[in-house]
Amino acid sequence: MVVDEELVAVPARRPSRTVFVSGMVFTAVLFAIGGWRRRWIADDGLTVLRTVRNLLAGNGPVFNAGERVEVNTSTAWTYLIWFFSWLTQARLEYVVLGIALTLSVAAIVFAILGTARLWGGGVQLLLPAGALVYIAVPPARDYATSGLESSLVICWIAVLWWGLIRWSRADKTGFASILGLSFVAGLAPLIRPELTLLGTLALLMICGAPQPGIRLRPWIFRALVLATAGLVPVAYQIWQMGYYALPYPNTAVAKDAGGAKWRQGLVYLWNLIGPYWLWVPLMALGVAAVLAVRSRRIAGQAAGLAEFETKPDVRERLRRFRAWLRTPAAVVALMLASGALLTVYEIRVGGDFMHGRMLLPPLFCVLLPVMVLPLKLSAARADSRHTDRAFGIGALAVTAGWALLAANATALENGRSISTAGIADERLYYVQSTGHEHPLRAEDYLDYPRMRTMIGDLARNPNGGLLINSPSWNWQLVPPPTPNGGAGHTVYFINLGMISMNVPLDVRVLDPMGLSYPLAAHTFRFPNARIGHDKNLDSDWAVVDAGMANEYPGLPWFIDEGWVTRIRTAMNCPATRDLLASTRAPLTAGRFQRNLQQSLRYAKYRIDRVPEFEIERCQVIDRGNPGVPR
């Protein structure tokens, strides 16, 4: 998808430039308004802020002080919020809102600028197309704020796209510019781990393409590019493995990111495409783009095929391929392929429980080449170009009409209901559950069911204890084994964000899915449970692990003493104790080295939530009766 070199050389007429700038500003403002009107911070977004609170308090990048667990998937997002919170000293929720909305709008601007450079100048209009499609999809506006890293992800993709197109268009590129582009590409795993695919492909493209004007030996140039790209992520990887004892965030362990749920993933894909008829604008813009490329007759010219009349040998084919790598066509192929591969990955892991969220980055990638579409101001000949222009106008009209309809469409009529596939409109769910049109602040979530009761129960029990939910969904406090307490407060519940942001940092907050709780994270997931919620460790384990009362009357009526006794035996498994020590033991040089060496083993380690099976798996021996497993 490239244009004639002569079109690039011809300066754009003032009307076409005005139309382009106006269209870009209009789209960006429209997205800003749409994101602001649907502003909110998700429960998972508040989870990120707990880590930022600990950073600001000097406890380190942890969720619970004294336990090194990486609860946030996006490292860059965590530290970005931390930096601006430290800089502004503003309330965390408002810092997140400002950063997210700014990055979302910046993503649209950089995406449009990159696509405009893709299509080139000349006597043509560049009108918003794919950009309208993206901002019209309701989840795109939902996650323009939300407190999650979605805005950072699309902004990073847009900046990389803009940089690669500039690089592919330039006859010569300064060495500093190439290193800057490589640095941006190298940040991929810190933005989100799965984006490593896109960042790696971009780096391979830069390293494989010719670099006119760079007077360095190829191997030296490539070494410098890779060193620049890998400096931050490799350093962080080493630190992550030594500090957290895992090669990736704990969220990947808790959700078994390497697992496969293809059927659920396909349901998740259709849950985004079906309700909005998203295939309509994608097909219209795809055909319009192909016709626009054909009308410029540049597919063969970009590859340089016209220069050769004889069949090239292998060396010549390689030279041509390397030359092709530094063309806009190659950058377009990179983004389309990355969008497709990211979609396949999301389908494989089963998607997500949040409607549309995890498919927004691949959708953004696929739409990049058509963020704006070119329309000739006049047809040079009354031939196919006239037909192509007419089809382009039709595609833009279809896109605009579709956007007006899709912008107000809903995937689920009732936000408080979860579909049979386990997918929910997360923003609408919390709007209706809290009664706040824009649940932004932590205290807004106190109006979520049982939250105020939880705060009251903590206040009424100054000696500490473990707060869990009973089968009837009432809070139940398990007291410490001695009346004077000393064990502190722990809350064990699924909604990490709203709880952790409404309690002091000395209150330990754990969840049965394992996002903040390594013991739960390293269990096996239920095969047919709701996606993203398919691990659920019984609160009995938390009772034993927290050192609370282990017999009646301290134990709640719904917890069995015998079960607790067997769990205590199961937790004597040396491998399990070593796993817990990797995050709880003081971080000495020796512990850092052991964590670094054992991080891959820790990541694969799993326990059985049924204590009898766990005792049998680990062959834990009852010290009072040697040789007999308990």
XYZ file of C-alpha atoms in Angstrom:
630
model
C 0.000 0.000 0.000
C 2.311 2.748 -1.288
C 1.991 5.664 -3.675
C 3.853 7.006 -6.699
C 7.051 8.842 -5.849
C 5.903 11.708 -8.041
C 2.868 12.134 -5.812
C 5.138 12.580 -2.832
C 7.137 15.252 -4.599
C 4.113 17.338 -5.538
C 3.217 19.657 -2.667
C -0.321 19.293 -1.404
C -2.720 22.049 -2.339
C -3.909 24.256 0.468
C -7.539 23.026 0.320
C -6.461 19.391 0.639
C -4.115 20.238 3.513
C -6.906 22.134 5.263
C -9.319 19.243 4.788
C -6.774 16.780 6.174
C -5.917 18.824 9.264
C -9.595 19.573 9.901
C -10.492 15.906 9.603
C -7.707 14.868 11.976
C -8.656 17.473 14.573
C -12.345 16.608 14.229
C -11.678 12.904 14.778
C -9.364 13.488 17.748
C -11.819 15.870 19.408
C -14.688 13.467 18.763
C -12.740 10.670 20.438
C -11.854 12.915 23.376
C -15.511 13.842 23.851
C -16.598 10.214 23.514
C -14.001 9.034 26.022
C -14.908 11.815 28.464
C -18.624 11.084 28.271
C -17.907 7.434 29.157
C -15.181 8.209 31.712
C -14.698 5.710 34.504
C -12.036 3.662 36.262
C -12.543 -0.081 36.373
C -12.021 -2.254 39.412
C -8.943 -3.653 37.648
C -7.819 -0.083 37.030
C -7.962 0.597 40.771
C -5.834 -2.528 41.251
C -3.016 -0.790 39.371
C -3.265 2.173 41.723
C -2.631 0.026 44.808
C 0.850 -0.749 43.465
C 1.413 2.947 42.748
C 0.390 3.760 46.334
C 2.990 1.310 47.626
C 5.625 2.819 45.351
C 4.866 6.306 46.633
C 4.923 5.024 50.216
C 8.357 3.459 49.752
C 7.200 -0.162 49.936
C 8.369 -0.984 46.422
C 6.398 -2.082 43.334
C 4.205 -4.529 45.236
C 0.512 -4.958 45.882
C 0.842 -5.996 49.530
C 3.776 -4.709 51.531
C 6.193 -7.511 52.329
C 5.094 -9.751 49.440
C 6.758 -9.263 46.059
C 3.934 -9.951 43.595
C 3.602 -8.179 40.238
C -0.144 -7.705 39.942
C -0.070 -5.304 36.972
C 0.423 -6.711 33.472
C 1.819 -3.488 32.001
C 5.027 -2.422 33.707
C 5.238 0.788 31.692
C 1.702 1.787 32.689
C 2.474 1.334 36.383
C 5.573 3.497 36.311
C 3.981 6.097 34.045
C 1.225 6.629 36.604
C 3.763 6.627 39.428
C 5.892 9.298 37.734
C 3.051 11.713 37.030
C 1.561 11.096 40.467
C 4.889 11.945 42.053
C 5.292 14.956 39.770
C 1.829 16.449 40.243
C 0.968 15.186 43.741
C -2.598 15.012 42.439
C -5.158 12.405 43.356
C -4.293 9.085 41.680
C -7.658 8.601 39.994
C -7.455 12.016 38.352
C -3.861 11.434 37.265
C -4.917 8.204 35.568
C -7.890 9.858 33.913
C -5.714 12.620 32.462
C -2.959 10.289 31.249
C -5.346 7.776 29.697
C -7.447 10.327 27.826
C -4.338 12.154 26.572
C -2.731 8.952 25.307
C -5.954 7.835 23.642
C -6.276 11.074 21.681
C -2.542 11.087 20.884
C -2.916 7.571 19.477
C -5.500 8.767 16.957
C -3.329 11.739 15.951
C -0.151 9.690 15.436
C -2.079 6.982 13.605
C -3.591 9.502 11.186
C -0.244 11.264 10.643
C 1.410 7.959 9.848
C -1.309 6.936 7.399
C -1.220 10.352 5.726
C 2.510 9.893 5.118
C 1.757 6.398 3.825
C -0.576 7.714 1.128
C 1.686 10.672 0.366
C 0.901 14.177 -0.795
C -0.262 15.181 -4.207
C -3.551 16.537 -5.428
C -5.852 14.450 -3.256
C -8.019 14.608 -0.210
C -7.184 12.525 2.844
C -10.391 11.884 4.743
C -10.883 10.102 8.097
C -12.032 6.538 7.568
C -10.537 3.821 9.766
C -10.174 6.358 12.565
C -13.955 6.823 12.561
C -14.423 3.062 12.697
C -12.212 2.721 15.753
C -13.708 5.559 17.785
C -17.248 4.464 16.908
C -16.798 1.039 18.516
C -18.173 1.525 22.067
C -15.403 -0.459 23.845
C -12.811 1.875 22.289
C -14.408 4.814 24.104
C -14.944 2.767 27.263
C -11.239 1.976 27.509
C -10.087 5.432 26.506
C -10.046 5.948 30.279
C -10.799 2.900 32.534
C -7.470 3.063 34.411
C -6.147 0.116 32.398
C -3.249 0.222 29.945
C -5.425 0.130 26.806
C -4.708 3.776 25.956
C -0.956 3.264 26.352
C -1.076 0.177 24.127
C -2.747 1.881 21.161
C -0.598 4.992 21.594
C 2.564 2.885 21.469
C 1.298 1.088 18.356
C 0.447 4.425 16.708
C 3.849 5.962 17.485
C 5.622 2.857 16.177
C 3.496 2.980 13.013
C 4.251 6.663 12.468
C 7.973 6.111 13.052
C 8.195 3.110 10.719
C 6.355 4.908 7.924
C 8.677 7.937 8.251
C 11.673 5.610 8.208
C 10.399 3.727 5.140
C 9.693 6.971 3.268
C 13.021 8.665 3.904
C 15.847 8.289 1.383
C 18.264 8.582 4.301
C 17.571 8.363 8.009
C 19.828 9.666 10.735
C 21.421 7.084 12.963
C 19.942 8.727 16.071
C 16.444 8.513 14.562
C 16.873 4.802 13.852
C 18.077 4.176 17.394
C 15.106 6.143 18.736
C 12.717 4.046 16.649
C 14.446 0.874 17.838
C 14.143 1.981 21.440
C 10.387 2.482 21.005
C 10.026 -0.959 19.412
C 12.021 -2.520 22.233
C 9.546 -1.244 24.835
C 6.942 -3.728 23.586
C 7.155 -6.288 26.436
C 6.919 -3.515 29.016
C 3.775 -2.116 27.387
C 2.136 -5.561 27.327
C 3.931 -8.912 27.047
C 2.088 -10.095 23.908
C 3.158 -6.948 22.047
C 6.658 -8.446 21.999
C 5.536 -10.058 18.744
C 4.999 -6.693 17.062
C 8.128 -5.136 18.544
C 10.306 -8.073 17.486
C 9.011 -8.023 13.911
C 9.656 -4.271 13.712
C 13.239 -4.735 14.918
C 13.840 -7.542 12.414
C 12.584 -5.245 9.675
C 14.928 -2.447 10.727
C 17.909 -4.792 11.003
C 17.206 -6.532 7.697
C 16.588 -3.463 5.545
C 19.339 -1.418 3.857
C 20.283 1.788 5.660
C 21.454 4.445 3.172
C 23.755 6.983 4.732
C 24.778 4.784 7.681
C 28.539 4.297 7.495
C 28.832 1.354 9.802
C 29.490 -2.279 9.170
C 26.151 -4.085 8.999
C 26.865 -6.267 12.011
C 27.902 -3.274 14.104
C 24.764 -1.389 13.077
C 22.528 -4.327 13.963
C 24.296 -4.865 17.274
C 23.749 -1.222 18.209
C 20.090 -1.373 17.166
C 19.447 -4.496 19.230
C 21.416 -3.145 22.195
C 19.373 0.058 22.158
C 16.112 -1.851 21.854
C 16.995 -4.394 24.509
C 18.650 -2.161 27.085
C 15.549 -1.431 29.178
C 13.496 -4.626 28.637
C 16.448 -6.987 29.209
C 17.515 -5.124 32.345
C 13.952 -5.226 33.616
C 13.631 -8.910 32.738
C 16.634 -9.759 34.903
C 15.328 -7.604 37.736
C 11.817 -9.066 37.371
C 13.069 -12.632 37.636
C 15.164 -11.858 40.701
C 12.648 -9.631 42.479
C 9.317 -11.295 41.654
C 10.722 -14.823 41.018
C 8.797 -15.018 37.727
C 9.798 -14.394 34.094
C 6.532 -12.508 33.467
C 3.850 -10.768 35.541
C 1.938 -12.868 38.035
C -1.245 -12.162 36.054
C 0.029 -14.515 33.335
C 0.321 -17.293 35.926
C -3.058 -16.549 37.469
C -4.786 -16.629 34.081
C -2.605 -19.363 32.523
C -1.760 -17.179 29.526
C -0.181 -20.156 27.786
C -3.378 -22.208 27.921
C -5.800 -22.732 25.053
C -9.549 -22.050 24.935
C -10.199 -21.750 21.218
C -13.976 -22.075 21.327
C -14.318 -19.419 24.018
C -11.954 -17.198 22.013
C -14.120 -17.437 18.917
C -17.153 -16.526 21.001
C -15.239 -13.518 22.308
C -14.325 -12.451 18.773
C -17.931 -12.623 17.593
C -19.038 -10.799 20.728
C -17.201 -7.756 19.326
C -17.845 -8.176 15.610
C -21.452 -9.362 15.683
C -23.330 -6.713 17.703
C -21.843 -3.816 15.718
C -21.667 -5.469 12.289
C -18.006 -4.558 12.340
C -17.308 -6.571 9.225
C -19.236 -4.018 7.125
C -16.775 -1.084 7.413
C -13.773 -3.413 7.436
C -14.776 -4.911 4.093
C -15.725 -1.550 2.561
C -12.481 0.140 3.581
C -10.396 -2.877 2.617
C -11.762 -2.928 -0.918
C -11.449 0.856 -1.213
C -7.823 0.707 -0.129
C -7.003 -2.050 -2.627
C -8.600 -0.063 -5.434
C -6.734 3.075 -4.380
C -3.456 1.188 -4.541
C -4.305 -0.322 -7.912
C -5.197 3.045 -9.373
C -1.688 4.269 -8.712
C -0.127 1.251 -10.362
C 2.604 1.041 -7.803
C 2.601 -2.540 -6.562
C 5.199 -3.644 -9.076
C 7.132 -0.365 -8.961
C 7.590 -0.524 -5.171
C 9.229 -3.930 -5.455
C 11.432 -2.754 -8.326
C 10.353 -5.588 -10.591
C 10.338 -3.479 -13.737
C 14.121 -3.172 -13.615
C 14.653 -6.839 -14.404
C 13.692 -8.782 -17.443
C 15.497 -11.999 -16.570
C 14.743 -14.390 -13.776
C 16.738 -13.270 -10.704
C 19.051 -15.613 -8.824
C 18.894 -16.262 -5.093
C 21.237 -13.402 -4.224
C 19.197 -10.969 -6.256
C 15.977 -12.168 -4.662
C 17.489 -11.567 -1.248
C 18.608 -8.072 -2.259
C 15.128 -7.254 -3.493
C 13.554 -8.594 -0.327
C 15.851 -6.479 1.834
C 15.027 -3.449 -0.298
C 11.313 -4.224 0.052
C 11.656 -4.269 3.839
C 12.238 -0.542 3.728
C 9.030 0.334 1.927
C 5.635 1.465 3.186
C 4.219 -1.761 1.747
C 6.365 -3.756 4.167
C 5.249 -1.637 7.122
C 1.611 -2.170 6.136
C 2.235 -5.915 5.866
C 3.856 -5.843 9.294
C 0.863 -4.172 10.931
C -1.728 -6.333 9.189
C 0.183 -9.514 10.045
C 0.645 -8.379 13.643
C -3.055 -7.586 13.937
C -3.915 -11.035 12.609
C -1.434 -12.813 14.888
C -2.568 -10.887 17.962
C -6.155 -11.804 17.115
C -5.215 -15.474 16.837
C -3.432 -15.252 20.180
C -6.452 -13.707 21.883
C -8.702 -16.387 20.390
C -6.340 -19.099 21.593
C -6.292 -17.924 25.210
C -10.065 -17.502 25.206
C -10.259 -13.736 24.947
C -11.335 -11.921 28.083
C -14.336 -11.341 30.317
C -14.419 -7.628 29.398
C -16.378 -7.016 26.214
C -14.053 -6.090 23.340
C -11.122 -4.929 25.429
C -8.413 -7.396 24.371
C -9.342 -7.155 20.675
C -8.934 -3.370 20.508
C -5.138 -3.476 19.825
C -5.416 -5.923 16.890
C -8.373 -3.944 15.514
C -6.284 -0.786 15.760
C -3.406 -2.484 13.890
C -5.675 -3.615 11.068
C -7.219 -0.150 10.701
C -3.892 1.735 10.586
C -3.428 1.627 6.778
C -6.907 3.107 6.281
C -7.045 5.584 9.156
C -7.480 8.077 6.330
C -8.376 7.284 2.715
C -7.202 9.266 -0.330
C -9.631 10.749 -2.828
C -8.384 12.429 -6.021
C -9.677 15.941 -6.468
C -10.104 15.238 -10.175
C -9.777 12.194 -12.369
C -6.998 12.378 -14.958
C -8.781 9.960 -17.247
C -12.351 8.742 -17.497
C -11.253 5.170 -16.855
C -10.878 2.939 -13.820
C -9.604 5.853 -11.711
C -13.014 7.477 -11.934
C -14.654 4.215 -10.854
C -12.189 3.789 -8.013
C -12.858 7.313 -6.797
C -16.591 6.661 -6.875
C -16.106 3.477 -4.879
C -13.904 5.353 -2.408
C -16.628 7.932 -1.872
C -19.129 5.127 -1.391
C -16.861 3.369 1.126
C -16.482 6.585 3.108
C -20.248 7.117 3.062
C -20.850 3.559 4.267
C -18.252 4.019 7.022
C -19.748 7.302 8.196
C -23.262 5.878 8.218
C -22.133 2.745 10.027
C -20.255 4.846 12.617
C -23.388 6.831 13.446
C -25.315 3.615 14.081
C -22.561 1.698 15.875
C -21.632 4.540 18.210
C -24.855 4.084 20.186
C -25.192 0.317 19.867
C -24.927 -1.990 22.871
C -23.653 -5.532 23.060
C -25.584 -6.319 26.264
C -28.875 -4.662 27.085
C -28.458 -5.100 30.826
C -25.015 -4.229 32.100
C -25.494 -6.099 35.368
C -26.067 -9.351 33.523
C -23.156 -11.454 32.326
C -23.605 -13.288 29.053
C -23.708 -17.063 28.988
C -20.156 -16.919 27.625
C -19.022 -15.024 30.732
C -18.493 -11.714 28.890
C -19.738 -8.467 30.400
C -19.971 -4.815 29.461
C -17.610 -3.925 32.289
C -18.253 -0.179 32.366
C -22.025 -0.518 32.288
C -21.854 -3.253 34.916
C -20.100 -1.001 37.415
C -22.188 2.025 36.507
C -25.332 0.102 37.380
C -23.828 -1.748 40.350
C -22.506 1.374 42.073
C -25.237 3.777 41.012
C -22.636 6.277 39.768
C -22.741 7.405 36.141
C -18.966 7.866 36.233
C -17.401 5.613 38.896
C -13.983 7.238 39.087
C -12.919 7.609 42.690
C -12.265 4.744 45.049
C -15.104 5.838 47.326
C -17.546 5.603 44.419
C -17.073 1.851 44.698
C -18.138 1.841 48.334
C -21.645 1.786 46.901
C -20.896 -1.599 45.326
C -22.695 -4.359 47.281
C -21.064 -5.290 50.624
C -18.219 -2.770 50.382
C -19.350 -0.469 53.193
C -20.062 -3.501 55.361
C -16.491 -4.686 54.773
C -15.063 -1.340 55.900
C -17.236 -1.450 59.005
C -16.160 -4.990 59.881
C -12.488 -4.022 59.697
C -13.085 -1.057 62.012
C -14.980 -3.188 64.530
C -12.128 -5.701 64.846
C -8.965 -3.794 65.782
C -7.158 -7.007 66.781
C -7.032 -8.102 63.162
C -8.212 -11.213 61.412
C -9.115 -12.613 58.008
C -12.273 -11.286 56.378
C -13.863 -13.783 53.988
C -17.250 -14.320 52.357
C -19.680 -16.925 53.637
C -21.776 -19.079 51.258
C -24.571 -16.541 51.755
C -22.237 -13.743 50.643
C -21.988 -12.158 54.069
C -18.637 -11.101 55.505
C -17.205 -13.431 58.111
C -14.174 -12.600 60.245
C -11.788 -15.401 61.168
C -9.933 -14.113 64.238
C -6.248 -14.599 65.037
C -5.418 -17.591 67.264
C -4.728 -15.361 70.301
C -7.052 -12.659 71.619
C -4.417 -9.927 71.472
C -4.163 -10.324 67.703
C -0.936 -9.243 66.076
C -1.692 -10.916 62.763
C -3.074 -7.754 61.161
C -6.033 -7.489 58.813
C -6.443 -9.501 55.612
C -9.366 -9.316 53.177
C -9.941 -12.271 50.844
C -12.249 -11.340 47.977
C -12.390 -11.279 44.197
C -12.694 -7.486 43.682
C -9.132 -6.420 44.408
C -9.269 -2.839 43.179
C -12.243 -1.419 45.023
C -11.168 -3.084 48.275
C -7.466 -2.254 48.126
C -8.065 1.407 47.324
C -10.521 1.837 50.203
C -8.347 0.337 52.936
C -4.948 1.360 54.351
C -1.788 -0.161 52.908
C -1.246 -2.246 56.058
C -4.400 -4.236 55.250
C -3.431 -7.261 53.196
C -5.762 -7.813 50.224
C -5.810 -11.223 48.521
C -8.019 -12.787 45.872
C -9.049 -16.400 45.187
C -8.114 -16.060 41.485
C -4.489 -15.420 42.341
C -3.824 -12.000 40.839
C -2.341 -10.856 44.146
C -2.078 -14.243 45.839
C 0.685 -16.598 44.610
C -0.847 -19.631 46.334
C -4.075 -19.222 44.312
C -2.227 -18.248 41.137
C -0.339 -21.550 41.136
C -3.442 -23.725 41.213
C -4.957 -25.412 38.170
C -7.804 -23.586 36.491
C -11.291 -25.002 36.032
C -11.713 -25.946 32.346
C -15.261 -24.624 31.866
C -15.299 -21.669 34.235
C -15.751 -18.039 33.232
C -12.754 -16.757 31.304
C -10.453 -14.707 33.511
C -12.136 -16.143 36.603
C -11.303 -19.803 36.156
C -9.177 -20.167 39.290
C -10.835 -20.121 42.683
C -8.915 -21.191 45.774
C -11.095 -21.951 48.797
C -10.818 -19.475 51.651
C -9.751 -22.385 53.900
C -6.272 -22.118 52.369
C -6.129 -18.415 53.172
C -7.137 -19.165 56.780
C -4.190 -21.536 57.190
C -1.746 -19.380 55.247
C -2.621 -16.243 57.248
C -2.149 -18.105 60.527
C -5.674 -17.528 61.801
C -7.738 -19.633 64.198
C -7.889 -23.232 63.024
C -10.558 -24.718 65.254
C -14.013 -23.893 66.548
C -15.324 -21.526 67.788
C -12.832 -19.360 65.904
C -13.492 -21.075 62.593
C -16.708 -20.105 60.772
C -19.440 -22.727 60.614
C -18.906 -23.386 56.902
C -15.225 -24.362 57.274
C -14.361 -27.892 58.373
C -11.644 -28.407 61.009
C -10.442 -31.585 59.349
C -10.126 -29.833 56.015
C -8.061 -27.081 57.637
C -5.809 -29.670 59.277
C -5.148 -31.384 55.961
C -4.452 -28.040 54.269
C -1.891 -27.273 56.971
C -0.206 -30.584 56.197
C -0.333 -29.936 52.457
C 1.294 -26.542 52.917
C 4.315 -28.254 54.446
C 5.248 -29.367 50.938
C 8.879 -28.183 50.530
C 8.303 -26.993 46.954
C 5.269 -24.939 48.005
C 7.134 -23.422 50.938
C 9.998 -22.543 48.622
C 7.572 -20.916 46.185
C 6.063 -18.754 48.925
C 9.503 -17.880 50.274
C 10.488 -16.586 46.827
C 8.115 -13.659 47.329
C 7.997 -13.354 51.132
C 11.548 -13.985 52.325
C 13.797 -10.924 52.716
C 15.358 -9.948 49.393
C 19.006 -10.706 50.039
C 21.603 -11.170 47.311
C 21.278 -14.933 47.772
C 17.495 -14.835 47.493
C 17.705 -12.663 44.361
C 20.109 -15.145 42.770
C 17.926 -18.125 43.670
C 14.804 -16.398 42.348
C 16.608 -15.589 39.120
C 17.743 -19.177 38.654
C 14.444 -20.793 39.650
C 11.960 -18.331 38.106
C 11.043 -20.590 35.188
C 10.423 -23.505 37.543
C 8.337 -21.322 39.826
C 6.247 -20.169 36.857
C 5.377 -23.766 35.944
C 4.723 -24.975 39.490
C 1.116 -25.921 40.299
C -0.632 -27.163 43.423
C -3.909 -29.044 43.804
C -6.643 -27.142 45.656
C -7.927 -30.421 47.153
C -5.616 -31.022 50.142
C -5.782 -34.840 49.952
C -4.616 -34.749 46.335
C -1.957 -32.172 47.164
C -0.648 -34.324 50.022
C -0.463 -37.291 47.678
C 1.200 -35.231 44.924
C 3.879 -33.876 47.207
C 4.145 -36.960 49.435
C 4.083 -34.841 52.576
C 4.856 -36.977 55.630
C 3.075 -36.641 58.963
C 5.914 -36.103 61.436
C 3.890 -37.747 64.177
C 3.537 -40.967 62.165
C 6.602 -41.291 59.878
C 6.089 -43.045 56.611
C 2.354 -42.316 56.469
C 1.254 -39.527 54.107
C -1.504 -37.315 55.498
